[in-house]
Tab-separated table of C-alpha atoms in Angstrom:
chain	number	residue	atom	x	y	z
B	1	MET	CA	-172.842	164.633	61.523
B	2	LYS	CA	-175.474	167.322	62.131
B	3	SER	CA	-174.625	171.022	62.371
B	4	ALA	CA	-176.397	174.349	62.786
B	5	VAL	CA	-175.147	177.930	62.568
B	6	GLU	CA	-176.181	180.830	64.762
B	7	THR	CA	-175.238	184.376	63.753
B	8	LEU	CA	-174.008	186.214	66.849
B	9	ASN	CA	-173.269	189.460	64.976
B	10	PRO	CA	-172.318	190.388	61.388
B	11	THR	CA	-168.768	189.155	61.935
B	12	ARG	CA	-169.127	186.199	64.337
B	13	VAL	CA	-171.031	182.908	64.308
B	14	ARG	CA	-171.483	179.894	66.550
B	15	PHE	CA	-171.551	176.371	65.119
B	16	THR	CA	-173.402	173.685	67.048
B	17	VAL	CA	-172.273	170.249	65.917
B	18	GLU	CA	-173.483	166.767	66.862
B	19	VAL	CA	-171.492	163.719	65.761
B	20	PRO	CA	-172.856	160.147	66.063
B	21	PHE	CA	-170.259	158.005	67.815
B	22	GLU	CA	-169.809	155.666	64.853
B	23	GLU	CA	-168.334	158.596	62.904
B	24	LEU	CA	-165.491	158.704	65.437
B	25	LYS	CA	-164.341	155.189	64.518
B	26	ASP	CA	-161.387	156.289	62.372
B	27	SER	CA	-160.196	158.721	65.050
B	28	LEU	CA	-160.592	156.073	67.767
B	29	ASP	CA	-158.553	153.606	65.735
B	30	ALA	CA	-155.888	156.271	65.203
B	31	ALA	CA	-155.874	157.044	68.942
B	32	TYR	CA	-155.321	153.382	69.893
B	33	LYS	CA	-152.566	153.131	67.287
B	34	LYS	CA	-150.824	156.249	68.566
B	35	ILE	CA	-151.005	155.184	72.214
B	36	ASN	CA	-149.759	151.722	71.176
B	37	GLN	CA	-146.589	153.313	69.838
B	38	GLN	CA	-146.037	155.389	72.967
B	39	VAL	CA	-146.473	152.844	75.811
B	40	THR	CA	-145.188	149.410	76.800
B	41	VAL	CA	-147.109	146.658	78.596
B	42	LYS	CA	-145.353	143.570	79.859
B	43	GLY	CA	-146.358	140.503	77.892
B	44	PHE	CA	-147.207	142.413	74.695
B	45	ARG	CA	-145.026	143.507	71.826
B	46	LYS	CA	-144.826	147.253	71.205
B	47	GLY	CA	-147.642	148.277	68.923
B	48	LYS	CA	-149.591	145.057	69.509
B	49	ILE	CA	-151.396	145.926	72.751
B	50	PRO	CA	-155.152	145.139	72.485
B	51	ALA	CA	-157.574	148.020	72.869
B	52	ARG	CA	-159.192	146.478	75.986
B	53	VAL	CA	-155.761	146.338	77.691
B	54	ILE	CA	-155.099	150.009	76.873
B	55	ASP	CA	-158.522	150.888	78.314
B	56	GLN	CA	-157.749	148.914	81.500
B	57	ARG	CA	-154.205	150.189	81.992
B	58	PHE	CA	-154.476	153.815	80.828
B	59	GLY	CA	-158.185	154.516	80.932
B	60	ARG	CA	-160.788	154.881	78.228
B	61	GLY	CA	-160.806	158.620	78.905
B	62	ALA	CA	-157.267	159.035	77.559
B	63	VAL	CA	-158.266	157.289	74.330
B	64	LEU	CA	-161.417	159.401	73.936
B	65	GLU	CA	-159.452	162.615	74.521
B	66	GLU	CA	-156.932	161.669	71.852
B	67	ALA	CA	-159.688	160.658	69.416
B	68	VAL	CA	-161.703	163.849	69.958
B	69	ASN	CA	-158.609	166.039	69.494
B	70	ASP	CA	-157.971	164.246	66.224
B	71	ALA	CA	-161.585	164.445	65.018
B	72	LEU	CA	-162.557	168.002	65.958
B	73	PRO	CA	-160.692	169.825	63.137
B	74	LYS	CA	-162.271	167.528	60.520
B	75	PHE	CA	-165.832	167.954	61.785
B	76	TYR	CA	-165.355	171.708	62.246
B	77	THR	CA	-164.101	172.032	58.655
B	78	GLU	CA	-167.093	170.032	57.394
B	79	ALA	CA	-169.462	172.352	59.274
B	80	VAL	CA	-167.750	175.454	57.821
B	81	THR	CA	-167.912	174.026	54.289
B	82	GLU	CA	-171.552	173.077	54.686
B	83	ALA	CA	-172.421	176.600	55.862
B	84	ASP	CA	-170.378	178.189	53.043
B	85	LEU	CA	-168.696	180.716	55.369
B	86	ASN	CA	-165.226	182.289	55.416
B	87	PRO	CA	-163.802	181.940	58.939
B	88	LEU	CA	-161.032	184.237	60.194
B	89	GLY	CA	-158.494	182.864	62.619
B	90	GLN	CA	-158.928	179.914	64.942
B	91	PRO	CA	-162.313	179.009	66.524
B	92	ASP	CA	-163.095	178.919	70.241
B	93	VAL	CA	-164.254	175.312	70.706
B	94	ASP	CA	-166.263	173.987	73.648
B	95	ILE	CA	-167.168	170.285	73.967
B	96	THR	CA	-170.706	170.278	75.347
B	97	GLU	CA	-171.337	166.549	75.452
B	98	LEU	CA	-169.306	163.371	75.101
B	99	LYS	CA	-171.160	160.113	75.670
B	100	ASP	CA	-168.980	157.068	75.073
B	101	GLY	CA	-170.568	154.953	72.398
B	102	GLU	CA	-173.338	157.484	71.717
B	103	LEU	CA	-172.531	161.087	70.866
B	104	LEU	CA	-169.983	163.878	70.575
B	105	ALA	CA	-171.399	167.428	70.656
B	106	PHE	CA	-169.469	170.674	70.552
B	107	THR	CA	-169.817	174.359	69.765
B	108	ALA	CA	-167.328	176.514	67.881
B	109	GLU	CA	-167.379	180.310	67.820
B	110	VAL	CA	-165.335	182.035	65.146
B	111	ASP	CA	-165.043	185.373	63.371
B	112	ILE	CA	-166.126	185.373	59.736
B	113	ARG	CA	-165.714	187.647	56.777
B	114	PRO	CA	-168.785	189.848	56.778
B	115	ALA	CA	-171.133	189.983	53.817
B	116	ILE	CA	-170.268	193.130	51.862
B	117	GLU	CA	-172.392	194.919	49.303
B	118	ILE	CA	-170.303	196.736	46.685
B	119	PRO	CA	-172.244	199.759	45.424
B	120	ASP	CA	-171.871	201.365	42.002
B	121	TYR	CA	-168.407	202.910	42.054
B	122	SER	CA	-168.440	204.421	38.559
B	123	GLY	CA	-169.354	207.824	40.003
B	124	ILE	CA	-166.139	208.202	41.983
B	125	GLU	CA	-164.348	211.461	41.176
B	126	VAL	CA	-160.888	212.538	42.377
B	127	THR	CA	-158.486	215.362	41.637
B	128	VAL	CA	-154.724	214.834	41.323
B	129	ASP	CA	-151.685	217.029	40.763
B	130	ALA	CA	-151.047	218.054	37.177
B	131	VAL	CA	-147.935	216.747	35.435
B	132	GLU	CA	-145.873	219.896	34.991
B	133	VAL	CA	-142.110	220.072	34.534
B	134	SER	CA	-140.665	223.568	34.672
B	135	ASP	CA	-137.367	224.806	33.256
B	136	GLU	CA	-136.269	225.186	36.871
B	137	ASP	CA	-136.963	221.472	37.495
B	138	VAL	CA	-134.816	220.555	34.493
B	139	GLU	CA	-131.984	222.862	35.579
B	140	LYS	CA	-132.055	221.364	39.075
B	141	SER	CA	-131.872	217.851	37.643
B	142	VAL	CA	-128.916	218.735	35.442
B	143	GLU	CA	-127.190	220.463	38.360
B	144	GLN	CA	-127.547	217.315	40.453
B	145	LEU	CA	-125.927	215.325	37.649
B	146	ARG	CA	-123.217	217.965	37.379
B	147	GLY	CA	-122.559	217.672	41.109
B	148	ARG	CA	-121.867	213.930	40.754
B	149	PHE	CA	-119.001	214.760	38.384
B	150	ALA	CA	-117.490	217.438	40.612
B	151	SER	CA	-113.849	217.253	41.637
B	152	THR	CA	-112.228	218.712	44.757
B	153	LYS	CA	-109.144	220.842	45.256
B	154	ASP	CA	-107.478	221.642	48.595
B	155	VAL	CA	-107.631	225.339	49.456
B	156	GLU	CA	-105.989	227.504	52.115
B	157	ARG	CA	-108.943	229.602	53.207
B	158	ALA	CA	-111.934	229.522	55.518
B	159	ALA	CA	-114.581	226.891	54.774
B	160	GLU	CA	-117.660	228.022	52.840
B	161	GLU	CA	-121.053	226.586	51.882
B	162	GLY	CA	-120.563	223.692	49.441
B	163	ASP	CA	-116.958	223.006	50.459
B	164	VAL	CA	-115.828	219.517	51.434
B	165	VAL	CA	-114.123	219.520	54.821
B	166	THR	CA	-112.225	216.750	56.576
B	167	ILE	CA	-113.052	216.854	60.285
B	168	ASP	CA	-112.509	215.168	63.649
B	169	LEU	CA	-115.483	214.914	66.003
B	170	GLU	CA	-115.831	214.402	69.761
B	171	ALA	CA	-119.234	214.181	71.490
B	172	LYS	CA	-119.835	214.642	75.231
B	173	VAL	CA	-123.011	213.939	77.178
B	174	ASP	CA	-123.179	215.359	80.703
B	175	GLY	CA	-119.504	216.276	80.399
B	176	GLU	CA	-118.373	212.712	79.625
B	177	VAL	CA	-116.864	211.719	76.251
B	178	LEU	CA	-118.891	208.862	74.768
B	179	GLU	CA	-117.057	205.647	73.905
B	180	ASP	CA	-118.608	205.731	70.446
B	181	GLY	CA	-118.604	209.534	70.304
B	182	VAL	CA	-115.199	210.039	68.694
B	183	ALA	CA	-114.587	210.022	64.935
B	184	GLN	CA	-111.621	211.105	62.848
B	185	ASP	CA	-111.009	212.016	59.206
B	186	VAL	CA	-114.715	212.348	58.428
B	187	SER	CA	-115.452	213.844	55.000
B	188	TYR	CA	-118.404	216.235	55.022
B	189	THR	CA	-119.942	218.541	52.425
B	190	ILE	CA	-121.112	221.746	54.096
B	191	GLY	CA	-124.827	222.233	53.542
B	192	SER	CA	-125.584	218.583	52.731
B	193	GLY	CA	-127.376	218.001	56.051
B	194	GLU	CA	-125.850	214.526	56.297
B	195	LEU	CA	-124.369	214.916	59.781
B	196	LEU	CA	-125.429	216.655	62.973
B	197	GLU	CA	-127.701	219.649	63.230
B	198	GLY	CA	-125.616	222.743	63.858
B	199	ILE	CA	-122.432	221.476	62.257
B	200	ASP	CA	-122.745	223.695	59.163
B	201	GLU	CA	-122.730	226.888	61.255
B	202	ALA	CA	-119.857	225.520	63.367
B	203	VAL	CA	-117.438	224.771	60.504
B	204	LYS	CA	-118.219	227.723	58.226
B	205	GLY	CA	-115.442	230.276	58.567
B	206	LEU	CA	-112.940	227.755	59.986
B	207	GLU	CA	-109.617	227.140	58.241
B	208	ALA	CA	-107.600	223.917	58.497
B	209	GLY	CA	-106.575	223.554	62.154
B	210	GLY	CA	-109.556	225.507	63.467
B	211	GLU	CA	-112.127	224.048	65.829
B	212	ALA	CA	-115.494	224.896	67.323
B	213	THR	CA	-117.995	223.520	69.831
B	214	PHE	CA	-121.742	223.325	69.314
B	215	ALA	CA	-124.792	221.672	70.883
B	216	SER	CA	-126.719	219.029	68.947
B	217	GLN	CA	-129.041	216.062	69.430
B	218	LEU	CA	-127.279	212.806	68.534
B	219	LYS	CA	-128.790	210.853	65.614
B	220	GLY	CA	-127.275	207.464	66.371
B	221	GLY	CA	-125.066	205.421	68.665
B	222	SER	CA	-125.375	204.606	72.353
B	223	ALA	CA	-126.763	208.046	73.258
B	224	GLU	CA	-129.123	208.485	70.313
B	225	GLY	CA	-131.639	211.265	70.853
B	226	LYS	CA	-129.677	212.843	73.726
B	227	ASP	CA	-128.348	216.394	73.729
B	228	ALA	CA	-124.581	216.488	73.361
B	229	GLU	CA	-121.744	218.980	73.318
B	230	VAL	CA	-119.828	218.330	70.118
B	231	THR	CA	-116.329	219.552	69.339
B	232	VAL	CA	-115.394	219.660	65.660
B	233	LYS	CA	-111.871	220.237	64.341
B	234	VAL	CA	-111.263	220.998	60.669
B	235	THR	CA	-108.139	219.288	59.323
B	236	LYS	CA	-108.596	220.080	55.628
B	237	VAL	CA	-110.739	222.350	53.434
B	238	SER	CA	-111.408	221.383	49.807
B	239	ALA	CA	-113.379	223.353	47.240
B	240	ARG	CA	-115.687	221.508	44.864
B	241	GLU	CA	-115.026	222.272	41.232
B	242	LEU	CA	-117.963	221.663	38.905
B	243	PRO	CA	-117.483	220.858	35.209
B	244	GLU	CA	-118.647	223.414	32.680
B	245	LEU	CA	-122.219	222.924	31.473
B	246	ASP	CA	-121.556	222.334	27.795
B	247	ASP	CA	-121.697	219.673	25.130
B	248	GLU	CA	-118.454	218.150	26.415
B	249	PHE	CA	-120.067	217.609	29.819
B	250	ALA	CA	-123.130	216.052	28.169
B	251	GLY	CA	-120.910	213.574	26.321
B	252	MET	CA	-119.013	212.712	29.519
B	253	ALA	CA	-122.067	212.361	31.781
B	254	SER	CA	-124.533	210.710	29.409
B	255	GLU	CA	-125.063	209.003	26.055
B	256	PHE	CA	-125.975	212.338	24.464
B	257	ASP	CA	-123.752	214.531	22.289
B	258	THR	CA	-125.188	217.911	23.231
B	259	LEU	CA	-126.345	219.679	26.368
B	260	GLU	CA	-129.737	220.349	24.799
B	261	GLU	CA	-130.271	216.634	24.190
B	262	LEU	CA	-129.317	215.929	27.798
B	263	LYS	CA	-131.804	218.543	29.040
B	264	ALA	CA	-134.557	217.145	26.809
B	265	ASP	CA	-133.938	213.669	28.224
B	266	SER	CA	-133.993	215.049	31.776
B	267	ARG	CA	-137.348	216.704	31.053
B	268	LYS	CA	-138.755	213.435	29.709
B	269	ARG	CA	-137.570	211.464	32.738
B	270	LEU	CA	-139.052	214.033	35.110
B	271	GLU	CA	-142.364	213.856	33.232
B	272	ASN	CA	-142.359	210.054	33.534
B	273	MET	CA	-141.665	210.288	37.269
B	274	LYS	CA	-144.466	212.810	37.783
B	275	GLN	CA	-146.848	210.681	35.722
B	276	TYR	CA	-146.038	207.708	37.961
B	277	ASP	CA	-146.602	209.856	41.054
B	278	GLN	CA	-149.856	211.115	39.545
B	279	ALA	CA	-151.091	207.553	38.940
B	280	THR	CA	-150.143	206.586	42.494
B	281	GLN	CA	-151.996	209.611	43.832
B	282	ALA	CA	-155.072	208.715	41.758
B	283	GLN	CA	-155.076	205.135	43.040
B	284	GLU	CA	-154.688	206.200	46.663
B	285	ARG	CA	-157.485	208.755	46.424
B	286	VAL	CA	-159.827	206.421	44.539
B	287	LEU	CA	-159.230	203.734	47.173
B	288	GLU	CA	-160.115	206.238	49.911
B	289	LYS	CA	-163.353	207.137	48.087
B	290	LEU	CA	-164.222	203.479	47.535
B	291	LEU	CA	-163.758	202.635	51.214
B	292	GLU	CA	-166.029	205.554	52.135
B	293	LEU	CA	-168.784	204.042	49.964
B	294	VAL	CA	-168.778	200.593	51.580
B	295	GLU	CA	-170.012	199.640	55.032
B	296	VAL	CA	-167.635	197.035	56.448
B	297	PRO	CA	-168.230	195.517	59.923
B	298	ILE	CA	-164.837	194.842	61.530
B	299	PRO	CA	-164.358	191.576	63.490
B	300	GLU	CA	-163.157	192.579	66.969
B	301	LYS	CA	-160.716	189.724	67.464
B	302	LEU	CA	-159.256	190.163	63.991
B	303	LEU	CA	-158.756	193.872	64.672
B	304	ALA	CA	-157.080	193.161	68.016
B	305	ASP	CA	-154.767	190.589	66.412
B	306	GLU	CA	-153.942	192.942	63.539
B	307	VAL	CA	-153.115	195.818	65.899
B	308	GLN	CA	-150.909	193.522	67.968
B	309	THR	CA	-149.095	192.263	64.869
B	310	ARG	CA	-148.447	195.779	63.610
B	311	LYS	CA	-147.049	196.793	66.991
B	312	HIS	CA	-144.865	193.689	67.118
B	313	ASN	CA	-143.496	194.299	63.618
B	314	LEU	CA	-142.706	197.914	64.457
B	315	GLU	CA	-141.021	197.149	67.787
B	316	HIS	CA	-139.107	193.998	66.878
B	317	HIS	CA	-138.272	194.613	63.228
B	318	GLN	CA	-138.270	198.263	62.163
B	319	LEU	CA	-137.272	199.853	65.474
B	320	GLY	CA	-135.015	196.923	66.329
B	321	GLN	CA	-132.982	197.586	63.204
B	322	MET	CA	-132.760	201.265	64.185
B	323	GLY	CA	-131.557	200.358	67.659
B	324	ILE	CA	-134.338	202.149	69.532
B	325	ASP	CA	-137.345	201.023	71.543
B	326	LEU	CA	-140.983	202.089	71.296
B	327	GLU	CA	-140.655	204.630	74.100
B	328	LYS	CA	-137.798	206.416	72.303
B	329	TYR	CA	-139.678	206.227	68.995
B	330	LEU	CA	-142.739	207.904	70.503
B	331	GLU	CA	-140.516	210.553	72.046
B	332	ILE	CA	-138.937	211.305	68.662
B	333	GLN	CA	-142.355	211.349	66.974
B	334	GLY	CA	-143.815	213.553	69.697
B	335	LYS	CA	-146.711	211.150	70.285
B	336	THR	CA	-148.335	209.742	73.404
B	337	VAL	CA	-149.017	206.024	73.823
B	338	GLU	CA	-152.736	206.769	73.440
B	339	GLU	CA	-152.170	208.643	70.168
B	340	PHE	CA	-149.970	205.828	68.866
B	341	ASP	CA	-152.556	203.174	69.781
B	342	ALA	CA	-155.348	205.147	68.110
B	343	GLU	CA	-153.257	205.659	64.963
B	344	THR	CA	-152.314	201.974	64.808
B	345	ALA	CA	-155.942	200.916	65.215
B	346	GLU	CA	-156.994	203.334	62.452
B	347	GLN	CA	-154.353	201.903	60.094
B	348	ALA	CA	-155.404	198.342	60.966
B	349	ILE	CA	-159.072	199.116	60.283
B	350	LYS	CA	-158.161	200.605	56.907
B	351	GLY	CA	-156.070	197.526	56.083
B	352	ILE	CA	-158.894	195.145	56.980
B	353	LYS	CA	-161.465	197.166	55.036
B	354	THR	CA	-159.164	197.372	52.019
B	355	GLN	CA	-158.638	193.631	51.866
B	356	PHE	CA	-162.301	192.757	52.463
B	357	VAL	CA	-163.609	195.228	49.875
B	358	LEU	CA	-161.079	194.404	47.156
B	359	ASP	CA	-161.452	190.656	47.704
B	360	GLU	CA	-165.203	191.085	47.253
B	361	LEU	CA	-164.545	193.051	44.068
B	362	VAL	CA	-162.278	190.276	42.781
B	363	ASN	CA	-165.169	187.836	43.216
B	364	LYS	CA	-167.783	190.222	41.825
B	365	GLU	CA	-165.774	191.092	38.699
B	366	LYS	CA	-164.466	187.502	38.366
B	367	LEU	CA	-160.847	188.692	38.116
B	368	ASN	CA	-158.174	186.065	37.520
B	369	VAL	CA	-154.382	186.199	37.802
B	370	ASN	CA	-152.311	184.713	34.994
B	371	GLN	CA	-148.772	183.389	35.226
B	372	GLU	CA	-147.222	186.437	33.578
B	373	GLU	CA	-148.858	188.791	36.088
B	374	LEU	CA	-147.791	186.620	39.005
B	375	THR	CA	-144.209	186.431	37.715
B	376	GLU	CA	-144.019	190.203	37.269
B	377	HIS	CA	-145.291	190.727	40.797
B	378	LEU	CA	-142.865	188.170	42.179
B	379	MET	CA	-139.956	189.953	40.453
B	380	ARG	CA	-140.919	193.270	42.028
B	381	ARG	CA	-141.369	191.771	45.492
B	382	ALA	CA	-138.001	190.030	45.151
B	383	ALA	CA	-136.304	193.323	44.243
B	384	SER	CA	-137.845	195.133	47.231
B	385	SER	CA	-136.795	192.312	49.577
B	386	GLY	CA	-133.180	192.365	48.402
B	387	MET	CA	-133.367	188.731	47.269
B	388	SER	CA	-132.841	187.270	43.827
B	389	PRO	CA	-136.047	186.195	42.023
B	390	ASP	CA	-135.043	182.533	42.378
B	391	GLN	CA	-134.371	182.883	46.108
B	392	PHE	CA	-137.605	184.782	46.680
B	393	ALA	CA	-139.650	182.304	44.637
B	394	GLN	CA	-138.182	179.390	46.596
B	395	ALA	CA	-138.960	181.107	49.920
B	396	VAL	CA	-142.531	181.810	48.759
B	397	VAL	CA	-143.135	178.208	47.697
B	398	GLU	CA	-141.554	176.705	50.820
B	399	GLY	CA	-143.556	179.050	53.033
B	400	GLY	CA	-146.822	178.270	51.261
B	401	GLN	CA	-147.159	181.956	50.338
B	402	VAL	CA	-148.137	181.597	46.669
B	403	PRO	CA	-151.854	182.226	47.429
B	404	MET	CA	-150.798	185.385	49.276
B	405	LEU	CA	-149.018	186.717	46.169
B	406	VAL	CA	-151.960	185.785	43.964
B	407	GLY	CA	-154.223	187.703	46.341
B	408	GLU	CA	-152.001	190.782	46.148
B	409	VAL	CA	-152.070	190.789	42.343
B	410	ALA	CA	-155.840	190.199	42.237
B	411	ARG	CA	-156.510	193.077	44.626
B	412	GLY	CA	-154.269	195.302	42.523
B	413	LYS	CA	-156.328	194.423	39.450
B	414	ALA	CA	-159.528	195.157	41.371
B	415	LEU	CA	-158.298	198.602	42.396
B	416	ALA	CA	-157.081	199.286	38.842
B	417	ALA	CA	-160.575	198.459	37.554
B	418	VAL	CA	-162.134	200.946	39.976
B	419	VAL	CA	-159.612	203.622	38.960
B	420	GLU	CA	-160.446	203.089	35.281
B	421	ALA	CA	-164.151	203.517	36.044
B	422	ALA	CA	-163.549	206.678	38.097
B	423	LYS	CA	-163.293	210.228	36.790
B	424	VAL	CA	-159.779	211.512	37.434
B	425	THR	CA	-158.951	215.147	36.703
B	426	ASP	CA	-155.818	217.136	37.421
B	427	THR	CA	-155.553	220.510	39.115
B	428	ASN	CA	-155.714	222.172	35.692
B	429	GLY	CA	-159.121	220.614	35.070
B	430	GLU	CA	-157.773	218.161	32.490
B	431	VAL	CA	-159.089	214.585	32.462
B	432	VAL	CA	-156.377	212.051	33.305
B	433	ASP	CA	-156.600	208.783	31.374
B	434	LEU	CA	-154.876	205.898	33.151
B	435	SER	CA	-156.464	203.107	31.110
B	436	ASP	CA	-153.428	202.724	28.828
B	437	ASP	CA	-150.967	202.363	31.686
B	438	GLU	CA	-149.661	198.789	31.386
B	439	ASP	CA	-148.177	198.912	34.881
B	440	GLU	CA	-151.347	200.247	36.512
B	441	ALA	CA	-152.430	196.944	38.089
B	442	GLU	CA	-148.952	196.228	39.428
B	443	GLN	CA	-148.650	199.777	40.726
B	444	ALA	CA	-152.086	199.411	42.324
B	445	ALA	CA	-150.956	196.154	43.976
B	446	GLU	CA	-148.220	198.125	45.703
B	447	ILE	CA	-150.745	200.689	46.931
B	448	VAL	CA	-152.887	197.868	48.326
B	449	GLU	CA	-149.902	196.224	50.028
B	450	ASN	CA	-149.080	199.468	51.801
B	451	ALA	CA	-152.676	199.798	52.983
B	452	VAL	CA	-153.099	196.192	54.070
B	453	GLU	CA	-149.656	195.595	55.580
B	454	ALA	CA	-146.100	194.805	54.575
B	455	ASP	CA	-146.710	191.123	54.235
B	456	GLY	CA	-149.708	191.708	51.988
B	457	GLU	CA	-152.190	189.768	54.111
B	458	LEU	CA	-154.096	190.389	57.281
B	459	ALA	CA	-152.026	189.041	60.129
B	460	ALA	CA	-154.843	186.961	61.563
B	461	ASP	CA	-156.462	185.874	58.310
B	462	ASP	CA	-156.189	182.093	58.078
B	463	THR	CA	-158.472	181.755	55.088
B	464	LYS	CA	-155.730	181.801	52.482
């Protein structure tokens, strides 16, 4: 076989391949064998029909077509390996010459990963929010815990903010009561914002037996997003009674003996949460800076496929679960189709750039993924998918997705390495040191997943 490569642009090449006919022998033999199993000829046992008889009865052209279809992937792969390129997606193949007994020639155009030059990234500087926990933050946290231990007591008075009311609801659209617009004995805490807009103002001041009508946009059901006239009737008013904030409450609500110990623990947990948020912010901002430093040509077909995949996932998975279509989604978001398309393309470009750049960094820094890192990542992905680790691992293996997970971990390690080399300061001017964060690489892997896409790989990337 003889092959040559022509660079059409930084992200696309054309292979020209010539194959001497003798190299098609194995594929020709396989073609005769396959046709032998599919046809019958009187006077010959199935599978024992001579090649000359198949040529006479069914035509040599049918055999050649079968042989070429069998051989093309092998010769294309050999040409790719010889050229040491990373193709993306499937090639566009054109057979330019087929001379029986002499020569097979074809061309194959395909997108490739562009050559990327990673510049010195040690000069990256970002600013993140300072980790500050105020007394007010601690009090709010304790109050939320206190609220979970609240009890209720029926009262004979008008409903007030914070009360729990039992209500009946009836929704009308264009004067007609909706089939799914009636609900009874609904428990609602005034001020929680968990039901319809306008309901708090409607029920405040009502006693048991009172009712009111208000206008609201429906959040779910058959008329989601439509304006409705809603009638609410209060059947019961209950006051929430909060436990006293004292040592007894601390002992009941936690493993601590005193309220001060509980508050100290709340402060520590809030600090840990803000430190995690700070690290996430640092990783996101460092990634943005890194992408700004690197020129990355984007393969047109890969971008088109990625945009299409993102749209499909949104329409048929996320919006499908919500029970709305793309038109309704855009209406709710207040976006035009053009704005949505531009936003989707921008996200896809960022995802492609992120994967290309971090994969190049993995190679440049010679980063490897060990079994412990892969297992930790698998456990987190399993938890986010709602599957047990064993179920998720089995699905990954059966779907041939292990390389995908390895790639996610490796990219996370690459981003973590860039973050460690960057200068990160908080809004108080203090240097933030993330080098001792054991979960940094795994946290970074999550950042990368969000940038690339939910499945962690480019939709049209067949190189893994």
